[in-house]
PDB file of C-alpha atoms in Angstrom:
ATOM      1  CA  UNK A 452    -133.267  34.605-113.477  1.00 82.00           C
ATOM      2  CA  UNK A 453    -131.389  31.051-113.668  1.00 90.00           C
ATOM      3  CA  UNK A 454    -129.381  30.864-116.470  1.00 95.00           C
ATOM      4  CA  UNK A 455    -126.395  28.343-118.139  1.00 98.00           C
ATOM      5  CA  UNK A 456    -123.747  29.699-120.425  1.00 98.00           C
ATOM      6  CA  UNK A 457    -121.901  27.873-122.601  1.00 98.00           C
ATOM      7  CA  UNK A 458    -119.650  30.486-124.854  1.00 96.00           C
ATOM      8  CA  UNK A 459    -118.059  28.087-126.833  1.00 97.00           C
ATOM      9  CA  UNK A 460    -120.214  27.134-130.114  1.00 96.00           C
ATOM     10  CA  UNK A 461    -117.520  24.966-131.148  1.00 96.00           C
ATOM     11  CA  UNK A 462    -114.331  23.491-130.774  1.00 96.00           C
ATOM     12  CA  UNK A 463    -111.291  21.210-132.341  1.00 97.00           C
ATOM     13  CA  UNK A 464    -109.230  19.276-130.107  1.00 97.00           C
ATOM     14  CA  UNK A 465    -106.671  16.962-131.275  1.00 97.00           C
ATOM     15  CA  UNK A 466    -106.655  13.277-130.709  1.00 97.00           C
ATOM     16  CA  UNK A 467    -105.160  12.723-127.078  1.00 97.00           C
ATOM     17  CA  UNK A 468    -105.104  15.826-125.801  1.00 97.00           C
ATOM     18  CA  UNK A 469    -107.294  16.841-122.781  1.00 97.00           C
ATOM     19  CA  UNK A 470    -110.535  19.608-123.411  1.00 97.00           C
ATOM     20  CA  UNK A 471    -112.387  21.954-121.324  1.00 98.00           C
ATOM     21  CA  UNK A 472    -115.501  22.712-122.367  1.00 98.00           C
ATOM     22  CA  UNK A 473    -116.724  26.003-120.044  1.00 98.00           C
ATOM     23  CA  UNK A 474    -120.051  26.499-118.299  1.00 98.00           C
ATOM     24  CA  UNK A 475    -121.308  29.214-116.437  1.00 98.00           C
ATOM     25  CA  UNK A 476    -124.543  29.597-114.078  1.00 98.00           C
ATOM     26  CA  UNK A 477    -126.615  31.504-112.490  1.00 96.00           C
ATOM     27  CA  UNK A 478    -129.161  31.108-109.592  1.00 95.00           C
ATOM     28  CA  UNK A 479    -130.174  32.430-106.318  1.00 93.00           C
ATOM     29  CA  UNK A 480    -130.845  29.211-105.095  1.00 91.00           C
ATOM     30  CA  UNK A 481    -128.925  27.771-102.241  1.00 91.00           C
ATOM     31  CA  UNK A 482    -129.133  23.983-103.636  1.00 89.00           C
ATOM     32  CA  UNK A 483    -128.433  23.301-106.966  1.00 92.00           C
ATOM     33  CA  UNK A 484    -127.159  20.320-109.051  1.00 93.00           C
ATOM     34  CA  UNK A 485    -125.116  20.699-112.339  1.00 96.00           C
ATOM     35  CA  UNK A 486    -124.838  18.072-115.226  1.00 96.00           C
ATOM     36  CA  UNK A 487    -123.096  17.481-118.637  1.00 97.00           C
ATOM     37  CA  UNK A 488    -124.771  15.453-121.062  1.00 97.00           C
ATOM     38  CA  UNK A 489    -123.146  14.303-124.114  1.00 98.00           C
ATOM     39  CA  UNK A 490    -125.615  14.157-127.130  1.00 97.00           C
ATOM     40  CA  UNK A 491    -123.530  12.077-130.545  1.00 97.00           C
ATOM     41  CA  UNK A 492    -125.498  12.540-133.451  1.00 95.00           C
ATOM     42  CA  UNK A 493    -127.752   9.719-132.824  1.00 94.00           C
ATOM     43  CA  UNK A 494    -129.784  12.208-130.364  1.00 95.00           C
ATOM     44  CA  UNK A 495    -129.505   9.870-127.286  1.00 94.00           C
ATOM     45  CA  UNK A 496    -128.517  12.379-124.057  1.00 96.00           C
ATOM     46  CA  UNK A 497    -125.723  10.800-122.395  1.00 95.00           C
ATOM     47  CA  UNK A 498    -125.117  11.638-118.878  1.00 93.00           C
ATOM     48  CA  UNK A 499    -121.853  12.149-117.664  1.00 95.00           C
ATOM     49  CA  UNK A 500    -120.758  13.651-114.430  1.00 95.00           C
ATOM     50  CA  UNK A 501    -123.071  15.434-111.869  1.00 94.00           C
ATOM     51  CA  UNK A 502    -122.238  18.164-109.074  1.00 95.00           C
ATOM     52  CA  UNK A 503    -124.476  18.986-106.410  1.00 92.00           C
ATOM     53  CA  UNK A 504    -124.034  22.658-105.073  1.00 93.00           C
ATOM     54  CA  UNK A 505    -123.047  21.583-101.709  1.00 92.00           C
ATOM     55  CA  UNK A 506    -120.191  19.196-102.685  1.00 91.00           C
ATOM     56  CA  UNK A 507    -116.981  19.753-101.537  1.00 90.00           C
ATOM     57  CA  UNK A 508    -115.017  17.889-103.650  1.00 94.00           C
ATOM     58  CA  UNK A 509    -115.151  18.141-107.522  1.00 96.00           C
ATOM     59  CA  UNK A 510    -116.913  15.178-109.420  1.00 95.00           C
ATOM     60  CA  UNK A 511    -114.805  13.113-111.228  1.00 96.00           C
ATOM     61  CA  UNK A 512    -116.091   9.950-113.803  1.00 94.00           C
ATOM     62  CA  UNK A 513    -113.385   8.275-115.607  1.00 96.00           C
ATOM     63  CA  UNK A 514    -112.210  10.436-118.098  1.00 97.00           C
ATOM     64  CA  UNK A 515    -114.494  13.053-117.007  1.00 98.00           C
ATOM     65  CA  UNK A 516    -113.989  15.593-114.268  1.00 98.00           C
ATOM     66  CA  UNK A 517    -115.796  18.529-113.295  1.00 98.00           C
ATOM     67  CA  UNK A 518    -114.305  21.547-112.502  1.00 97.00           C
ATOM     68  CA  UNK A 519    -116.586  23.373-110.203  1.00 97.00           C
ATOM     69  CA  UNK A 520    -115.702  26.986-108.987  1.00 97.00           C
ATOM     70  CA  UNK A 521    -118.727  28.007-106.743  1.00 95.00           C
ATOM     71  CA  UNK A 522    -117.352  31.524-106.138  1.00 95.00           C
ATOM     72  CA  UNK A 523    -117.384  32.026-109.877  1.00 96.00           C
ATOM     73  CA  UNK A 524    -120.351  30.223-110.634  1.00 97.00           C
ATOM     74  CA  UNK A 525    -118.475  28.358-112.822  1.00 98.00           C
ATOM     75  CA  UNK A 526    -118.816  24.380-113.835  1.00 98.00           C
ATOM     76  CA  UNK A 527    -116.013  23.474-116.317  1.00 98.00           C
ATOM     77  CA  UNK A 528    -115.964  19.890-117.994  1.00 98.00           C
ATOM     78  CA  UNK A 529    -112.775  18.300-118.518  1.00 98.00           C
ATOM     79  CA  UNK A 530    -112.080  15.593-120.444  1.00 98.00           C
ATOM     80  CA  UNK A 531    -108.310  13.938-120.301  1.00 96.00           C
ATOM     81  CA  UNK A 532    -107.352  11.972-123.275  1.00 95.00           C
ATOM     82  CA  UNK A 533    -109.925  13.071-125.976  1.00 97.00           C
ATOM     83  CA  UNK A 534    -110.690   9.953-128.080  1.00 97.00           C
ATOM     84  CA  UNK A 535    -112.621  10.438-131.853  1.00 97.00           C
ATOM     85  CA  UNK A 536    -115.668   9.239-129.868  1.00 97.00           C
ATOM     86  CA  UNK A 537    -115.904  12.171-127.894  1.00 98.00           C
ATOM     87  CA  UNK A 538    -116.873  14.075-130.959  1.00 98.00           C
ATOM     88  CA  UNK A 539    -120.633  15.228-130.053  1.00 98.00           C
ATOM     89  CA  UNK A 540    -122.470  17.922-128.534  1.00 98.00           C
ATOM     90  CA  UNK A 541    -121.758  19.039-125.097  1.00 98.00           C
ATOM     91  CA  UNK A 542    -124.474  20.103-122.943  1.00 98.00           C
ATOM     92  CA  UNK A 543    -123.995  22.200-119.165  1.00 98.00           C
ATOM     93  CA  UNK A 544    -127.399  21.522-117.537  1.00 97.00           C
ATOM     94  CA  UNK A 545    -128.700  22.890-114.207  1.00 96.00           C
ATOM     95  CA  UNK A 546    -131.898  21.271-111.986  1.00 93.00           C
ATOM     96  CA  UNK A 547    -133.731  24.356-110.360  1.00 87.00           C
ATOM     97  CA  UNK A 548    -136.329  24.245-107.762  1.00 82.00           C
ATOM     98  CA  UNK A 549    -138.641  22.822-109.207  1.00 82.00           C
ATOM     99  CA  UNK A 550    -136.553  19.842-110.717  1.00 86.00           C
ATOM    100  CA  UNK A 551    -136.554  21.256-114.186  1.00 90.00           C
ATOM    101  CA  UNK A 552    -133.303  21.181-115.775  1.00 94.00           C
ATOM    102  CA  UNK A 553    -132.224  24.605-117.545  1.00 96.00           C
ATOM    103  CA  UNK A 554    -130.250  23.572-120.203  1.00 97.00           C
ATOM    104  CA  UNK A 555    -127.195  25.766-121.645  1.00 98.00           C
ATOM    105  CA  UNK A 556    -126.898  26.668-125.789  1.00 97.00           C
ATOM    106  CA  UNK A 557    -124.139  23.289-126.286  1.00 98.00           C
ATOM    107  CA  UNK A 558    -120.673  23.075-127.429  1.00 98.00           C
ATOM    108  CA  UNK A 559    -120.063  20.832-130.036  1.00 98.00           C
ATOM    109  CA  UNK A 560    -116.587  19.390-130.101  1.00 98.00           C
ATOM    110  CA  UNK A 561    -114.865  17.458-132.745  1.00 98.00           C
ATOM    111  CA  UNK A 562    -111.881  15.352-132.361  1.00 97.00           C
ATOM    112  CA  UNK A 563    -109.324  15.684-135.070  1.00 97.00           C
ATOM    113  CA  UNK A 564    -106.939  12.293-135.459  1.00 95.00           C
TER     114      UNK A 564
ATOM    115  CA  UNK B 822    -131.758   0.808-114.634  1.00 74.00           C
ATOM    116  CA  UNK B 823    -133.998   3.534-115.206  1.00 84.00           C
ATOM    117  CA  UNK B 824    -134.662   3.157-119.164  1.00 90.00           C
ATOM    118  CA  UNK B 825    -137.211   4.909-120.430  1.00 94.00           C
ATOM    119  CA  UNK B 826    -137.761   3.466-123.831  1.00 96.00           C
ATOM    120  CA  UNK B 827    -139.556   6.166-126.753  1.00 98.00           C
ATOM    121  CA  UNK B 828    -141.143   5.146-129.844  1.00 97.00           C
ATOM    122  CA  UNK B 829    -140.850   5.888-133.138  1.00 98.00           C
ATOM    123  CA  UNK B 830    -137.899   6.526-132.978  1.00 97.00           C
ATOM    124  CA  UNK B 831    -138.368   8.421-136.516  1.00 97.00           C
ATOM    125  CA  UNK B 832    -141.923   9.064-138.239  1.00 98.00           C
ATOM    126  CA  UNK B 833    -142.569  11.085-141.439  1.00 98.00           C
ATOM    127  CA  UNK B 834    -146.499  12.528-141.412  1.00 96.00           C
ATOM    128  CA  UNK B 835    -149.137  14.285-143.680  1.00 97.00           C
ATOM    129  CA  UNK B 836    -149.206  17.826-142.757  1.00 97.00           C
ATOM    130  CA  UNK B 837    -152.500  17.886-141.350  1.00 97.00           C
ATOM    131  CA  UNK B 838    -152.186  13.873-139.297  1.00 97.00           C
ATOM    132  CA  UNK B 839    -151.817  13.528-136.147  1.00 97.00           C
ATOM    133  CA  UNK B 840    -148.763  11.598-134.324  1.00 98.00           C
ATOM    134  CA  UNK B 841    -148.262   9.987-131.150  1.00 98.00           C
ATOM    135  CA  UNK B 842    -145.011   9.765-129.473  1.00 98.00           C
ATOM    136  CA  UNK B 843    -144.804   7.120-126.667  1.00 97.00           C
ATOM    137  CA  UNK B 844    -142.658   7.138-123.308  1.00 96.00           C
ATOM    138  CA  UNK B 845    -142.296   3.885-121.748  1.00 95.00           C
ATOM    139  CA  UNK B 846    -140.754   3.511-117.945  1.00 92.00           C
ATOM    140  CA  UNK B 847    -138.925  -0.145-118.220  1.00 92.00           C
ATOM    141  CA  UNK B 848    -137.463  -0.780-114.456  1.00 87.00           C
ATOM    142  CA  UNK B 849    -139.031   1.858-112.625  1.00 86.00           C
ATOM    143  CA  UNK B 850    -142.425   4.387-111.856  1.00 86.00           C
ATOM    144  CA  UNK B 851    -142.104   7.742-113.661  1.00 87.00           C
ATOM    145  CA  UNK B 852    -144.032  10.163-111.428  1.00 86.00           C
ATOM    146  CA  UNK B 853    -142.648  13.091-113.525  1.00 91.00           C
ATOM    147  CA  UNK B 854    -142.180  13.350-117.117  1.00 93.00           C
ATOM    148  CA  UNK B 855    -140.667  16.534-118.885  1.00 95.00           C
ATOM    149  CA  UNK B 856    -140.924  16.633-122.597  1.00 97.00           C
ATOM    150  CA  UNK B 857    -138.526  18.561-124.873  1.00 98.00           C
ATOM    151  CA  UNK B 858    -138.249  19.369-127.983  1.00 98.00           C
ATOM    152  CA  UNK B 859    -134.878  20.313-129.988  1.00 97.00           C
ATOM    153  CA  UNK B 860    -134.617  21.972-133.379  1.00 95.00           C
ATOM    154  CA  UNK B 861    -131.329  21.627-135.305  1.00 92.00           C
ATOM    155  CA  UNK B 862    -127.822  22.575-133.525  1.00 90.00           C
ATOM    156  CA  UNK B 863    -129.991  24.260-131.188  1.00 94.00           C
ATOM    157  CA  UNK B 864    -130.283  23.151-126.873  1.00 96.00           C
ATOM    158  CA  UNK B 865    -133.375  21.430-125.456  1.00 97.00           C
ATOM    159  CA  UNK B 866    -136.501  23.304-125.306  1.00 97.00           C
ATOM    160  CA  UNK B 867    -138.811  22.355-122.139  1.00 96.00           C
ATOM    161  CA  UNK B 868    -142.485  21.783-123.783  1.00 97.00           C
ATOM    162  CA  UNK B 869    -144.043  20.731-120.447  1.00 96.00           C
ATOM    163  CA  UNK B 870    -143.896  18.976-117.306  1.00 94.00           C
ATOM    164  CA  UNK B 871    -146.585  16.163-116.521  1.00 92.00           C
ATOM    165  CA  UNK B 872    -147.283  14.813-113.555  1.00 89.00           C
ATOM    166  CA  UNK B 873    -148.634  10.933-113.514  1.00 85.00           C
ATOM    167  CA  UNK B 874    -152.853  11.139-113.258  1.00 83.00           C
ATOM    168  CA  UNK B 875    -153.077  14.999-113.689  1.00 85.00           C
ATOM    169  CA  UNK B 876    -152.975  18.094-116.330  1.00 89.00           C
ATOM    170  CA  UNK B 877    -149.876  18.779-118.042  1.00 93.00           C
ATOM    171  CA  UNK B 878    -148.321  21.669-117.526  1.00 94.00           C
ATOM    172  CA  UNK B 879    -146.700  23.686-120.637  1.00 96.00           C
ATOM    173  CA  UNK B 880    -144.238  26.213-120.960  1.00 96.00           C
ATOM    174  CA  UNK B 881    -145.085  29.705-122.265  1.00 95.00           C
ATOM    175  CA  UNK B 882    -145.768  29.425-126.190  1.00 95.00           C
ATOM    176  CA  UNK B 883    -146.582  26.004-126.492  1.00 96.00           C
ATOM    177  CA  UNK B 884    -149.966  25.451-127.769  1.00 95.00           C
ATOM    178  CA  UNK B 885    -151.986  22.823-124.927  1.00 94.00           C
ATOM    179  CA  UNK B 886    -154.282  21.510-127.599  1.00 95.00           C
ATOM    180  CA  UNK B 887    -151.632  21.472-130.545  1.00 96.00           C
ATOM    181  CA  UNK B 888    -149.222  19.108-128.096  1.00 97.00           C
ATOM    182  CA  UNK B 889    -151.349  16.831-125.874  1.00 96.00           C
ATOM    183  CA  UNK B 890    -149.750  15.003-123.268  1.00 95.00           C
ATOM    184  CA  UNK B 891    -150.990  12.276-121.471  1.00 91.00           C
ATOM    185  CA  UNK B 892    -149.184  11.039-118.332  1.00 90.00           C
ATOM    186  CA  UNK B 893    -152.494   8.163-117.382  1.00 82.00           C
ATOM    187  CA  UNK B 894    -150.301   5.864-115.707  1.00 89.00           C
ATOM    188  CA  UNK B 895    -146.624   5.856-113.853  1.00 88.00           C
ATOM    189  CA  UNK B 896    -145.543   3.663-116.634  1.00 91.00           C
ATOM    190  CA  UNK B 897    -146.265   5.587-119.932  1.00 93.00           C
ATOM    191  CA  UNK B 898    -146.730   9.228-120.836  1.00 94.00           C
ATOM    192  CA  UNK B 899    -147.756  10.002-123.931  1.00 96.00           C
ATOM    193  CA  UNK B 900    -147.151  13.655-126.517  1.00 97.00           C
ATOM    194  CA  UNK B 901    -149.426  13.270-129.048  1.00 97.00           C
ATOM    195  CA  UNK B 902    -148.591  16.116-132.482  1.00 98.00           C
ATOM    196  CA  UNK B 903    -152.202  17.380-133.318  1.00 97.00           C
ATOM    197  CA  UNK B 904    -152.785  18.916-136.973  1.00 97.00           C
ATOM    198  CA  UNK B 905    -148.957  18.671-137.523  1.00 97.00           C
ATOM    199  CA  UNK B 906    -147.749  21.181-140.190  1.00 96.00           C
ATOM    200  CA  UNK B 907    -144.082  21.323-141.419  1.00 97.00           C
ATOM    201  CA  UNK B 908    -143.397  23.356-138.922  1.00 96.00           C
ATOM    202  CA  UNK B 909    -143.768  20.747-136.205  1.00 97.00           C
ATOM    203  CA  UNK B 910    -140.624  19.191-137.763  1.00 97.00           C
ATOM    204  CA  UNK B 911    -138.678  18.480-134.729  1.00 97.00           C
ATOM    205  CA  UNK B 912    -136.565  15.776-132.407  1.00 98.00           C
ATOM    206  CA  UNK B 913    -138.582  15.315-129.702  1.00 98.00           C
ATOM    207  CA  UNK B 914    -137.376  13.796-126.592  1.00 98.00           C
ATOM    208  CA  UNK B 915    -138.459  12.711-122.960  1.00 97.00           C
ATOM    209  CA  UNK B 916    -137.101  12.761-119.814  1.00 96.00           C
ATOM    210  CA  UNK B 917    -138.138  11.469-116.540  1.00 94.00           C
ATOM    211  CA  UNK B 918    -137.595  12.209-113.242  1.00 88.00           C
ATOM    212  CA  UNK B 919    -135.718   9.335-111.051  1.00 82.00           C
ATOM    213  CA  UNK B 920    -134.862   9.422-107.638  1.00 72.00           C
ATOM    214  CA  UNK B 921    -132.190   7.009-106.447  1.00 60.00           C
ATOM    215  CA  UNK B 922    -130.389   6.671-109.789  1.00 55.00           C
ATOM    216  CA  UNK B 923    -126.755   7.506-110.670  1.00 54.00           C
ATOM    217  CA  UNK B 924    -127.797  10.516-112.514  1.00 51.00           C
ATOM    218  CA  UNK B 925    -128.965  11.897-109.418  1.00 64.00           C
ATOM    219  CA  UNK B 926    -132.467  12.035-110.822  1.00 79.00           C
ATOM    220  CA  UNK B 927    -133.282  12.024-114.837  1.00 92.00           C
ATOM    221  CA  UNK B 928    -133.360   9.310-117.501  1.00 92.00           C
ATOM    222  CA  UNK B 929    -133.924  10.439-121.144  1.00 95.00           C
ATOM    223  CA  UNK B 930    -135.473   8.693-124.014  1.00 96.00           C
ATOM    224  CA  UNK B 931    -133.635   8.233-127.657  1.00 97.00           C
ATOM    225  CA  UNK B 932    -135.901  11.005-129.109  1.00 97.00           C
ATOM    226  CA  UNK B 933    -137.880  11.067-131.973  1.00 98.00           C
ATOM    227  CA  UNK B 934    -137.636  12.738-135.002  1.00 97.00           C
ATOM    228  CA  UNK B 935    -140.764  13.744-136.660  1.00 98.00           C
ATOM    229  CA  UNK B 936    -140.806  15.431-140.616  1.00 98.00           C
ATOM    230  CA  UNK B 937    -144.001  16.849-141.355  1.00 97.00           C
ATOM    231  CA  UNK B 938    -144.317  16.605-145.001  1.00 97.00           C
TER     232      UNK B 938
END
């Protein structure tokens, strides 16, 4: 079955310093895009940074890069330079085969000053 | 581009009232719509998928004539909460599918929260 795990319920990062927030997948399928959305607490999804399963190169938006380990099924989110705006929940996504998005459980991450 | 625009944004209802939840496509046709719903600190729940002119279709355990979803034209899709009880409490979000956009393919709306009093 296609799954996304996110093990980290929460987390504190310091002002500044860079985050990963972990993801892990599963799927049979051959093609397969992942996401990160960032939801504040306004509700709004917020896309950030995409990877497509047959990329070669890891996605990279700004402060946002995506670090994606096919091997280990693995599609880390890290972001350099955490700001207090960053505080939100963190969301790994995956689109299946039928264009649904299976979302993982969410990390939410607060930014200490 | 690609804004899907959702209203209310937040309603408070009668247990018992109905409520209608709107999804508007701005800038572009929405063929697909996928309708979630999240409950506190907790991920997005799929409700259903709806494809413009026919039937929704729902996820396992959501009740078709409790949610009804109407997806009538490639510009609006519509959830409407039947018989709401407190239960039905809930942020309530849409999403549509969008090909050619920098999210390589879904837009969302700004949800709706809905107490059921």
């Amino acid at each position: 079955a296609q799954k996304i795990t996110q093990t980290q319920p929460g987390m504190f990062v310091q002002e500044k310093e860079a985050v990963t927030l972990d993801c892990t997948y599963d799927t049979s399928d051959p093609s397969y895009g992942l996401f990160w959305y960032k939801q504040p607490s306004s509700g709004e999804m917020i896309f950030l940074i995409y990877q497509g399963s047959y990329d070669q190169q890891n996605a990279t938006e700004g402060r946002y890069s995506l670090n994606f380990q096919k091997a280990r099924k693995s599609a880390n989110l890290v972001i350099s330079a955490s700001q207090l705006g960053d505080s939100a929940m963190y969301f790994c996504a995956m689109r299946d085969s039928n264009y649904q998005l299976i979302w993982g459980a969410g990390t939410k991450l607060i930014i200490k000053p | 581009g690609a804004v899907v625009s959702q209203h209310p944004s937040r309603v408070i209802c009668k247990s018992g009232t109905s409520v209608k939840i709107e999804c508007r496509s701005l800038d572009f046709q929405a063929t697909t719509m996928f309708w979630y719903r999240q409950f506190p600190k907790q991920s997005l729940m799929l409700m259903a998928t709806s494809n413009e002119g026919s039937k929704a279709t729902y996820e396992q355990g959501v009740e078709k004539d409790k949610f009804l979803i109407n997806h009538a034209s490639l510009t609006l899709s519509t959830l409407t909460v039947t018989s709401a009880h407190p239960e039905d409490s809930s942020f309530y979000i849409c999403s549509a599918r969008v090909q050619q956009f920098r999210a390589y393919g879904y837009t969302f709306g700004s949800g709706t929260r809905l107490t059921v009093v």
